[in-house]
Short mmCIF file of N, CA and C in Angstrom, two decimals:
data_model
loop_
_atom_site.label_atom_id
_atom_site.label_comp_id
_atom_site.label_asym_id
_atom_site.label_seq_id
_atom_site.Cartn_x
_atom_site.Cartn_y
_atom_site.Cartn_z
N ILE A 1 -3.61 15.31 -7.98
CA ILE A 1 -2.20 15.65 -7.94
C ILE A 1 -2.00 17.06 -8.50
N LEU A 2 -2.79 17.41 -9.48
CA LEU A 2 -2.66 18.70 -10.15
C LEU A 2 -2.77 19.88 -9.19
N HIS A 3 -3.66 19.80 -8.22
CA HIS A 3 -3.89 20.91 -7.30
C HIS A 3 -3.09 20.78 -6.01
N ASP A 4 -2.11 19.88 -5.99
CA ASP A 4 -1.19 19.72 -4.87
C ASP A 4 -1.93 19.44 -3.55
N PRO A 5 -2.78 18.41 -3.50
CA PRO A 5 -3.53 18.14 -2.28
C PRO A 5 -2.61 17.60 -1.18
N PRO A 6 -2.93 17.88 0.09
CA PRO A 6 -2.11 17.36 1.19
C PRO A 6 -2.34 15.87 1.44
N VAL A 7 -3.48 15.34 0.94
CA VAL A 7 -3.81 13.92 1.12
C VAL A 7 -4.22 13.34 -0.23
N LEU A 8 -3.69 12.16 -0.54
CA LEU A 8 -4.08 11.45 -1.75
C LEU A 8 -4.72 10.12 -1.37
N LEU A 9 -5.86 9.81 -1.96
CA LEU A 9 -6.52 8.53 -1.78
C LEU A 9 -6.41 7.77 -3.10
N LEU A 10 -5.69 6.66 -3.09
CA LEU A 10 -5.43 5.90 -4.31
C LEU A 10 -5.96 4.48 -4.14
N ASP A 11 -6.95 4.11 -4.94
CA ASP A 11 -7.56 2.79 -4.87
C ASP A 11 -7.05 1.92 -6.01
N GLU A 12 -6.19 0.96 -5.67
CA GLU A 12 -5.61 0.05 -6.66
C GLU A 12 -5.06 0.83 -7.87
N PRO A 13 -4.16 1.79 -7.64
CA PRO A 13 -3.74 2.68 -8.73
C PRO A 13 -2.98 2.00 -9.86
N ASP A 14 -2.45 0.80 -9.62
CA ASP A 14 -1.66 0.13 -10.64
C ASP A 14 -2.45 -0.90 -11.45
N THR A 15 -3.74 -1.01 -11.20
CA THR A 15 -4.56 -1.98 -11.93
C THR A 15 -4.51 -1.69 -13.43
N GLY A 16 -4.16 -2.71 -14.19
CA GLY A 16 -4.13 -2.60 -15.65
C GLY A 16 -2.86 -2.00 -16.22
N LEU A 17 -1.91 -1.65 -15.36
CA LEU A 17 -0.66 -1.06 -15.87
C LEU A 17 0.35 -2.15 -16.22
N ASP A 18 1.13 -1.90 -17.26
CA ASP A 18 2.24 -2.79 -17.57
C ASP A 18 3.34 -2.55 -16.54
N PRO A 19 4.30 -3.47 -16.41
CA PRO A 19 5.34 -3.33 -15.38
C PRO A 19 6.11 -2.01 -15.43
N ALA A 20 6.44 -1.52 -16.61
CA ALA A 20 7.19 -0.26 -16.71
C ALA A 20 6.36 0.91 -16.20
N SER A 21 5.09 0.95 -16.56
CA SER A 21 4.21 2.03 -16.09
C SER A 21 3.98 1.92 -14.59
N ALA A 22 3.87 0.70 -14.07
CA ALA A 22 3.70 0.51 -12.63
C ALA A 22 4.92 1.02 -11.88
N GLU A 23 6.11 0.81 -12.43
CA GLU A 23 7.32 1.32 -11.77
C GLU A 23 7.38 2.84 -11.83
N THR A 24 6.96 3.43 -12.93
CA THR A 24 6.89 4.89 -13.02
C THR A 24 5.92 5.44 -11.98
N LEU A 25 4.78 4.79 -11.84
CA LEU A 25 3.80 5.19 -10.83
C LEU A 25 4.39 5.04 -9.43
N ALA A 26 5.11 3.95 -9.18
CA ALA A 26 5.72 3.73 -7.87
C ALA A 26 6.68 4.87 -7.53
N ARG A 27 7.50 5.28 -8.49
CA ARG A 27 8.44 6.39 -8.25
C ARG A 27 7.68 7.67 -7.92
N LEU A 28 6.59 7.92 -8.64
CA LEU A 28 5.78 9.11 -8.39
C LEU A 28 5.16 9.06 -6.98
N ILE A 29 4.61 7.93 -6.61
CA ILE A 29 4.00 7.79 -5.28
C ILE A 29 5.04 7.99 -4.19
N ARG A 30 6.21 7.38 -4.35
CA ARG A 30 7.27 7.55 -3.34
C ARG A 30 7.72 9.01 -3.26
N SER A 31 7.85 9.68 -4.39
CA SER A 31 8.29 11.09 -4.35
C SER A 31 7.21 11.97 -3.73
N LEU A 32 5.95 11.69 -4.00
CA LEU A 32 4.87 12.46 -3.37
C LEU A 32 4.85 12.23 -1.86
N GLY A 33 5.06 10.99 -1.45
CA GLY A 33 5.10 10.69 -0.02
C GLY A 33 6.28 11.37 0.67
N ALA A 34 7.38 11.48 -0.03
CA ALA A 34 8.56 12.13 0.55
C ALA A 34 8.38 13.63 0.68
N SER A 35 7.37 14.19 0.01
CA SER A 35 7.12 15.63 0.09
C SER A 35 6.02 15.97 1.10
N ASN A 36 5.94 15.15 2.15
CA ASN A 36 5.03 15.39 3.28
C ASN A 36 3.55 15.35 2.92
N ARG A 37 3.20 14.52 1.97
CA ARG A 37 1.78 14.27 1.69
C ARG A 37 1.39 12.96 2.37
N ALA A 38 0.17 12.92 2.85
CA ALA A 38 -0.37 11.66 3.35
C ALA A 38 -0.96 10.92 2.15
N ILE A 39 -0.60 9.65 2.02
CA ILE A 39 -1.11 8.85 0.92
C ILE A 39 -1.75 7.59 1.49
N LEU A 40 -3.02 7.41 1.20
CA LEU A 40 -3.74 6.20 1.57
C LEU A 40 -3.94 5.41 0.29
N LEU A 41 -3.32 4.24 0.23
CA LEU A 41 -3.33 3.43 -0.98
C LEU A 41 -3.90 2.06 -0.65
N THR A 42 -4.88 1.62 -1.42
CA THR A 42 -5.39 0.26 -1.26
C THR A 42 -4.81 -0.61 -2.35
N THR A 43 -4.44 -1.84 -1.97
CA THR A 43 -3.92 -2.79 -2.94
C THR A 43 -4.10 -4.20 -2.42
N HIS A 44 -4.23 -5.14 -3.34
CA HIS A 44 -4.24 -6.55 -2.99
C HIS A 44 -2.88 -7.18 -3.28
N ASN A 45 -1.95 -6.39 -3.78
CA ASN A 45 -0.63 -6.87 -4.15
C ASN A 45 0.32 -6.67 -2.97
N LEU A 46 0.65 -7.76 -2.28
CA LEU A 46 1.48 -7.67 -1.07
C LEU A 46 2.87 -7.12 -1.36
N GLU A 47 3.46 -7.54 -2.46
CA GLU A 47 4.80 -7.05 -2.80
C GLU A 47 4.80 -5.55 -3.03
N ARG A 48 3.77 -5.06 -3.71
CA ARG A 48 3.69 -3.62 -3.96
C ARG A 48 3.44 -2.87 -2.66
N ALA A 49 2.63 -3.42 -1.79
CA ALA A 49 2.39 -2.77 -0.50
C ALA A 49 3.70 -2.57 0.25
N LEU A 50 4.53 -3.59 0.26
CA LEU A 50 5.82 -3.48 0.94
C LEU A 50 6.76 -2.51 0.24
N ALA A 51 6.75 -2.50 -1.08
CA ALA A 51 7.67 -1.65 -1.85
C ALA A 51 7.25 -0.19 -1.87
N TRP A 52 5.96 0.08 -1.84
CA TRP A 52 5.47 1.44 -2.04
C TRP A 52 5.18 2.18 -0.75
N ALA A 53 4.92 1.47 0.34
CA ALA A 53 4.40 2.12 1.55
C ALA A 53 5.43 2.21 2.66
N ASP A 54 5.18 3.14 3.57
CA ASP A 54 5.98 3.25 4.80
C ASP A 54 5.41 2.36 5.89
N SER A 55 4.09 2.17 5.85
CA SER A 55 3.43 1.29 6.82
C SER A 55 2.26 0.60 6.15
N VAL A 56 1.84 -0.52 6.72
CA VAL A 56 0.76 -1.31 6.17
C VAL A 56 -0.27 -1.55 7.27
N SER A 57 -1.53 -1.43 6.89
CA SER A 57 -2.63 -1.76 7.80
C SER A 57 -3.48 -2.82 7.12
N LEU A 58 -3.94 -3.78 7.89
CA LEU A 58 -4.83 -4.82 7.37
C LEU A 58 -6.23 -4.55 7.87
N LEU A 59 -7.15 -4.40 6.93
CA LEU A 59 -8.55 -4.15 7.26
C LEU A 59 -9.34 -5.44 7.13
N VAL A 60 -10.17 -5.72 8.11
CA VAL A 60 -11.11 -6.84 8.06
C VAL A 60 -12.47 -6.28 8.46
N ASP A 61 -13.44 -6.44 7.59
CA ASP A 61 -14.78 -5.90 7.84
C ASP A 61 -14.75 -4.42 8.18
N GLY A 62 -13.87 -3.68 7.49
CA GLY A 62 -13.81 -2.24 7.67
C GLY A 62 -13.07 -1.76 8.90
N LYS A 63 -12.45 -2.68 9.64
CA LYS A 63 -11.71 -2.30 10.85
C LYS A 63 -10.25 -2.68 10.71
N ILE A 64 -9.37 -1.81 11.20
CA ILE A 64 -7.94 -2.12 11.19
C ILE A 64 -7.67 -3.17 12.26
N VAL A 65 -7.15 -4.33 11.83
CA VAL A 65 -6.85 -5.41 12.77
C VAL A 65 -5.35 -5.62 12.96
N GLU A 66 -4.55 -5.11 12.05
CA GLU A 66 -3.09 -5.18 12.16
C GLU A 66 -2.51 -3.93 11.52
N ARG A 67 -1.38 -3.48 12.07
CA ARG A 67 -0.68 -2.32 11.51
C ARG A 67 0.79 -2.44 11.88
N ALA A 68 1.66 -2.13 10.90
CA ALA A 68 3.10 -2.18 11.17
C ALA A 68 3.85 -1.40 10.10
N PRO A 69 5.04 -0.90 10.45
CA PRO A 69 5.88 -0.27 9.43
C PRO A 69 6.38 -1.34 8.45
N THR A 70 6.48 -1.00 7.19
CA THR A 70 6.92 -1.98 6.20
C THR A 70 8.35 -2.44 6.45
N SER A 71 9.14 -1.64 7.12
CA SER A 71 10.52 -2.03 7.40
C SER A 71 10.60 -3.24 8.32
N THR A 72 9.50 -3.57 9.00
CA THR A 72 9.50 -4.71 9.93
C THR A 72 8.78 -5.92 9.34
N LEU A 73 8.33 -5.83 8.09
CA LEU A 73 7.50 -6.89 7.50
C LEU A 73 8.15 -7.54 6.29
N THR A 74 7.68 -8.75 6.02
CA THR A 74 8.01 -9.46 4.79
C THR A 74 6.70 -9.86 4.12
N THR A 75 6.79 -10.32 2.89
CA THR A 75 5.59 -10.80 2.21
C THR A 75 5.00 -11.97 2.98
N ASP A 76 5.86 -12.86 3.49
CA ASP A 76 5.36 -13.99 4.29
C ASP A 76 4.67 -13.50 5.56
N GLY A 77 5.20 -12.45 6.16
CA GLY A 77 4.56 -11.88 7.35
C GLY A 77 3.18 -11.33 7.05
N LEU A 78 3.05 -10.67 5.92
CA LEU A 78 1.73 -10.17 5.51
C LEU A 78 0.77 -11.33 5.25
N ARG A 79 1.25 -12.37 4.59
CA ARG A 79 0.39 -13.54 4.33
C ARG A 79 -0.05 -14.17 5.65
N ARG A 80 0.85 -14.23 6.61
CA ARG A 80 0.53 -14.78 7.93
C ARG A 80 -0.59 -13.97 8.58
N TRP A 81 -0.50 -12.64 8.50
CA TRP A 81 -1.59 -11.79 9.01
C TRP A 81 -2.92 -12.19 8.41
N LEU A 82 -2.92 -12.36 7.07
CA LEU A 82 -4.16 -12.69 6.37
C LEU A 82 -4.75 -14.01 6.85
N VAL A 83 -3.89 -15.00 7.05
CA VAL A 83 -4.37 -16.30 7.51
C VAL A 83 -4.84 -16.21 8.96
N GLU A 84 -4.06 -15.55 9.82
CA GLU A 84 -4.40 -15.46 11.24
C GLU A 84 -5.71 -14.71 11.49
N THR A 85 -6.01 -13.75 10.65
CA THR A 85 -7.24 -12.97 10.83
C THR A 85 -8.43 -13.60 10.12
N GLY A 86 -8.19 -14.69 9.41
CA GLY A 86 -9.27 -15.35 8.70
C GLY A 86 -9.64 -14.67 7.39
N SER A 87 -8.77 -13.76 6.93
CA SER A 87 -9.05 -13.05 5.67
C SER A 87 -8.92 -13.96 4.46
N VAL A 88 -8.08 -14.98 4.58
CA VAL A 88 -7.92 -15.99 3.53
C VAL A 88 -7.87 -17.36 4.18
N GLY A 89 -8.17 -18.37 3.39
CA GLY A 89 -8.17 -19.73 3.92
C GLY A 89 -6.86 -20.43 3.76
#
């Protein structure tokens, strides 16, 4: 972030954060995204994926099997993707 990169890769950036710090991070990520940066964020937290991202992709065995804008999804919809693709039982 310090060198103003055009692309940010964030792997589970909220792991270990308390709720207040996670919300501060969420505001930072949203503001960086609004400034025309590409942000690739991995998370296992479905609610955060919907709250933080503009779109969500589901990877299975390293391949994108589903993709949609978050404005068209719900947490239940994301869970359905996981079940339909066999990602969870």
